[in-house]
């Protein structure tokens, strides 16, 4: 669906935004192959922020992001910022494929259904994006949750000097070893520890993010898009320039607006879902104790956090997560939109 004009009647000039590329327009094999390569690069660039966020969330006392980073670099080297990355990357590829497929199929179908029901295009776009984000998050969590459990345990082990619980001593050699030990200790349920709260965290978060992204784009276009766009001129039959009442943004402008809109949506989403993410992380990394008792429940985890640092303990790691989600949202959406244009069956759609 096309975003249409920035504000339909509020300005004298319309903004001619390039049309959106839906599921039917994509070359699926190119879409998934290029997507795996591009998002692997994005994941690699943002992974250190995830490690810092996770270390802060499981610490028994408040430790600043900078101190955490310095400690890791001093005692573990640069490789410490990429603990568990191999496992994360292996799971990210199929999870991203599921995410993108569910996202595009849902967005296309819900968008067309909403339009047929007579819902105005801006509202239909927001509804379609929200439904797509919700379904994509649920589908991807089937793969992401076990990957999160394993990679997060690798991230936090050997971190005793930062007042991290001794439950995180070095006991996993690699991702495969962690997988086998978790499976032997807790069974398949151990790999899906925190699955419910992951859905509660990511499904609404994705729905809000994609809906907010759709709305934010319109706000950005209406507020500043007209100042960044180039006038689209035409010549009449005599070769004289005739100025149209339409503004056509170039590719850089479109990318800048998409990135700014994504960062706005990502920052808000990080703030709203931070407590749930902290609880989820603790549930996923805490193992049985030496007496064989199960790890803490959601209620026990919340009580432990409040006991350690009050309700603000639920916001440990907010700085890295805010930065990570904002940067991730910006790079993800610009990469994603670029990927869709590269994967379009008919490249003429880009200039129409």
C-alpha atoms as one frame of an Amber mdcrd trajectory, in Angstrom:
protein
   0.000   0.000   0.000   1.183   3.510  -0.798   1.580   5.997   1.989  -0.068
   8.560  -0.242   0.316  12.197   0.695   1.807  13.370   3.953  -1.199  15.401
   5.016  -3.980  15.049   2.549  -5.411  18.542   2.610  -3.184  20.414   5.049
  -0.595  21.534   2.495  -0.891  22.849  -1.011   1.812  20.492  -2.232   1.596
  16.720  -2.325   4.538  14.459  -1.649   4.889  11.751  -4.260   6.269   8.892
  -2.122   7.502   5.745  -3.912   4.930   2.920  -3.659   5.311   0.150  -1.113
   6.348  -3.266  -2.405   4.048  -6.036  -1.202   4.517  -9.816  -0.992   3.263
 -10.559  -4.513   5.851  -8.243  -6.070   8.869  -9.992  -4.513  11.242 -12.565
  -5.959  11.095 -14.891  -2.926  14.411 -16.736  -3.456  16.325 -13.460  -3.874
  14.432 -11.940  -0.945  15.395 -14.697   1.517  18.969 -15.192   0.255  19.869
 -11.497   0.291  17.948 -11.031   3.529  19.997 -13.697   5.320  23.261 -12.077
   4.211  22.247  -8.494   4.963  20.686  -9.137   8.360  23.643 -11.257   9.431
  25.781  -8.161   8.960  23.301  -6.035  10.919  23.259  -8.574  13.767  27.068
  -8.616  13.913  27.288  -4.832  14.216  24.723  -4.611  17.025  25.639  -7.737
  19.002  28.005  -6.051  21.537  25.136  -3.836  22.759  23.036  -6.964  23.352
  25.861  -8.543  25.386  26.203  -5.404  27.540  22.447  -5.216  28.084  22.253
  -8.884  29.095  25.217  -8.621  31.505  23.589  -5.638  33.219  20.222  -7.367
  33.526  21.615 -10.386  35.396  24.023  -8.459  37.637  23.209  -8.589  41.349
  23.906  -4.870  41.693  23.794  -1.846  39.430  26.813  -1.696  37.111  27.117
   1.030  34.483  27.296   0.172  30.811  30.734   1.753  30.411  32.195  -0.140
  33.394  30.706  -3.375  32.065  32.280  -2.801  28.652  35.680  -1.919  30.148
  35.633  -4.998  32.398  34.808  -7.296  29.474  37.518  -5.812  27.253  40.083
  -5.980  30.062  39.394  -9.534  31.241  37.927 -11.247  28.178  39.174  -9.160
  25.264  37.183  -8.047  22.258  35.880 -11.608  21.804  34.007 -11.203  25.090
  31.630  -8.787  23.359  30.740 -11.570  20.908  30.127 -14.438  23.338  27.418
 -16.686  21.888  27.393 -14.872  18.543  27.838 -18.057  16.507  24.786 -19.611
  18.147  22.803 -16.408  17.769  23.691 -16.064  14.098  22.825 -19.703  13.346
  19.355 -19.206  14.794  18.855 -15.704  13.441  18.817 -16.806   9.795  15.775
 -19.146  10.009  14.102 -16.868  12.553  14.476 -13.863  10.238  13.119 -15.889
   7.321  10.023 -16.796   9.359   9.696 -13.211  10.556   9.901 -11.653   7.090
   7.534 -14.183   5.508   4.895 -13.779   8.239   5.314  -9.997   8.170   4.846
  -9.553   4.426   2.057 -12.121   3.980   0.045 -10.702   6.889   0.619  -7.079
   5.916  -0.468  -7.714   2.337  -3.585  -9.731   3.212  -4.748  -7.571   6.116
  -4.084  -4.394   4.133  -6.205  -5.570   1.201  -8.981  -6.776   3.526  -9.034
  -3.455   5.406  -9.167  -1.506   2.150 -12.064  -3.633   0.861 -13.955  -2.868
   4.078 -13.736   0.823   3.235 -11.235   1.742   5.957  -9.281   4.917   5.028
  -5.803   4.205   3.640  -3.799   5.693   6.569  -5.793   3.667   9.115  -5.652
   0.547   6.932  -1.854   0.868   6.718  -1.515   1.188  10.508  -3.830  -1.798
  11.126  -1.992  -3.927   8.553   1.407  -3.050  10.023   0.242  -3.800  13.580
  -1.221  -7.193  12.591   1.909  -8.018  10.590   4.222  -7.168  13.493   2.159
  -9.295  15.873   2.105 -12.400  13.648   5.784 -12.050  12.689   6.903 -11.889
  16.332   4.898 -14.978  17.311   6.237 -16.986  14.348   9.859 -15.960  14.924
   9.787 -16.710  18.671   9.407 -20.414  17.906  13.054 -20.274  16.793  14.340
 -17.251  18.685  13.476 -18.421  22.205  15.785 -21.491  22.240  18.496 -19.442
  20.536  18.082 -16.688  23.147  18.292 -19.169  26.021  21.562 -20.650  24.722
  23.236 -17.462  23.506  22.364 -15.477  26.644  23.842 -18.162  28.893  27.028
 -17.996  26.853  27.009 -14.192  27.117  26.882 -14.064  30.906  29.072 -16.986
  31.961  32.468 -16.225  33.549  31.269 -12.813  34.709  31.777 -13.272  38.494
  33.938 -10.157  38.994  30.997  -7.937  38.069  28.987  -9.231  41.003  27.153
 -11.606  38.725  25.612 -14.664  40.368  27.907 -17.673  40.644  25.218 -19.561
  38.717  26.954 -18.134  35.638  30.371 -19.717  36.119  32.074 -21.059  33.007
  30.321 -24.356  32.358  29.525 -24.291  28.638  32.195 -24.900  26.019  30.097
 -23.639  23.117  26.552 -23.453  21.804  26.278 -27.179  21.085  27.537 -28.039
  24.565  25.045 -25.616  26.126  22.218 -27.105  24.036  23.033 -30.654  25.194
  23.417 -29.720  28.866  20.174 -27.714  28.972  18.345 -30.540  27.201  19.740
 -33.141  29.619  18.945 -31.038  32.688  15.561 -29.509  31.861  14.408 -31.208
  28.687  12.805 -29.353  25.786  11.035 -27.054  28.256  14.425 -25.747  29.321
  15.064 -24.474  25.795  11.712 -22.672  25.821  12.118 -21.118  29.255  10.602
 -17.650  29.123   8.661 -18.408  25.914   5.404 -17.063  27.336   6.906 -13.813
  28.551   8.858 -13.531  25.285   5.544 -13.546  23.429   4.157 -11.012  25.913
   7.250  -8.863  25.344   7.804  -9.089  21.607   4.328  -9.596  20.128   2.745
  -6.385  21.495   6.081  -4.603  21.078   6.218  -5.511  17.387   2.576  -4.599
  16.859   3.134  -1.207  18.490   6.438  -0.720  16.672   5.092  -1.362  13.161
   1.942   0.690  13.770   4.042   3.511  15.259   6.440   3.317  12.351   3.580
   3.783   9.897   2.234   6.766  11.846   5.707   8.234  12.440   6.471   8.224
   8.730   3.378  10.335   8.062   4.285  12.731  10.848   7.852  13.111   9.592
   6.733  13.608   5.996   4.133  16.190   6.986   6.493  18.007   9.343   9.709
  18.162   7.363   9.381  16.116   4.203   8.360  19.058   2.070  11.560  20.915
   3.007  13.790  18.005   1.940  12.128  17.121  -1.344  13.035  18.287  -4.807
  10.425  19.857  -7.028   9.333  17.623  -9.891   9.258  19.724 -13.062   7.783
  18.907 -16.455   8.106  20.514 -19.846   5.096  21.474 -21.898   4.766  21.006
 -25.647   6.908  24.107 -26.287   9.727  22.845 -24.070   8.981  25.320 -21.303
   9.348  24.120 -17.723   5.992  23.650 -16.029   6.181  23.322 -12.253   3.875
  20.679 -10.861   2.307  20.971  -7.449   4.046  17.728  -6.407   7.230  17.097
  -4.455   9.172  13.957  -5.338  11.716  12.836  -2.720  14.966  11.268  -3.832
  16.239   7.921  -2.511  18.380   9.528   0.230  15.402  11.507   1.531  13.179
   8.427   1.637  15.880   6.482   3.517  16.404   9.350   5.989  12.686   9.574
   6.763  12.407   5.804   7.162  15.408   5.739   9.488  14.158   8.614  11.653
  10.688   7.067  11.899  12.156   3.695  12.853  14.370   5.214  15.560  11.394
   7.018  17.091   9.295   3.847  17.158  12.208   1.743  18.464  13.004   4.077
  21.353   9.417   4.168  22.586   9.091   0.391  22.271  12.312  -0.163  24.279
  11.081   2.025  27.134   7.659   0.369  27.345   8.853  -3.247  27.213  12.073
  -2.955  29.284  10.747  -4.513  32.540   9.373  -7.538  30.669  12.666  -7.967
  28.831  14.654  -7.901  32.092  12.378 -10.548  33.645  12.553 -12.664  30.481
  16.350 -12.527  30.408  16.660 -13.613  34.032  14.239 -16.490  33.524  16.179
 -17.705  30.502  19.672 -17.605  31.993  19.001 -18.846  35.536  19.498 -22.599
  35.816  18.550 -25.098  38.482  20.512 -24.682  41.692  22.922 -27.262  43.084
  20.098 -28.974  45.019  18.192 -29.615  41.816  15.474 -27.079  42.530  13.948
 -25.361  39.541  14.859 -21.821  38.591  12.716 -18.958  39.920   9.209 -18.262
  38.665   8.112 -14.948  37.165   6.845 -13.787  40.561  10.061 -14.766  42.332
  12.133 -13.046  39.648  10.203  -9.791  40.087  10.562  -9.982  43.880  14.305
 -10.612  43.584  14.729  -7.630  41.264  12.778  -5.318  43.570  14.783  -6.571
  46.547  18.077  -5.928  44.748  17.370  -2.406  43.572  13.728  -1.406  43.820
  11.477  -1.158  40.776  14.228   0.641  38.865  16.122  -2.674  38.839  13.658
  -3.724  36.133  15.226  -1.028  33.958  18.822  -2.242  34.259  20.382  -2.222
  30.832  17.926   0.374  29.509  20.729   2.488  28.006  22.219  -0.296  25.870
  18.769  -1.638  25.000  17.497   1.817  24.009  20.568   2.373  21.850  20.435
  -1.160  20.472  16.736  -1.031  19.599  16.946   2.453  18.084  20.016   1.564
  16.006  18.581  -1.841  15.207  15.272  -0.337  14.138  16.997   2.243  11.945
  19.390  -0.198  10.290  16.772  -2.935  10.085  14.122  -0.838   8.357  16.505
   0.859   5.925  18.103  -2.517   5.142  14.686  -4.146   4.881  13.253  -1.534
   2.519  16.434  -1.672   0.422  16.192  -5.478   0.368  12.602  -5.324  -0.869
  13.589  -3.004  -3.696  16.475  -5.274  -4.691  14.126  -8.275  -4.619  11.267
  -6.724  -6.581  10.292  -8.763  -9.651   9.598  -5.608 -11.630  12.226  -2.984
 -10.869  10.079  -0.365 -12.621   7.898  -0.320  -9.519  10.678   1.647  -7.823
  10.352   4.598 -10.112   6.610   4.521 -10.717
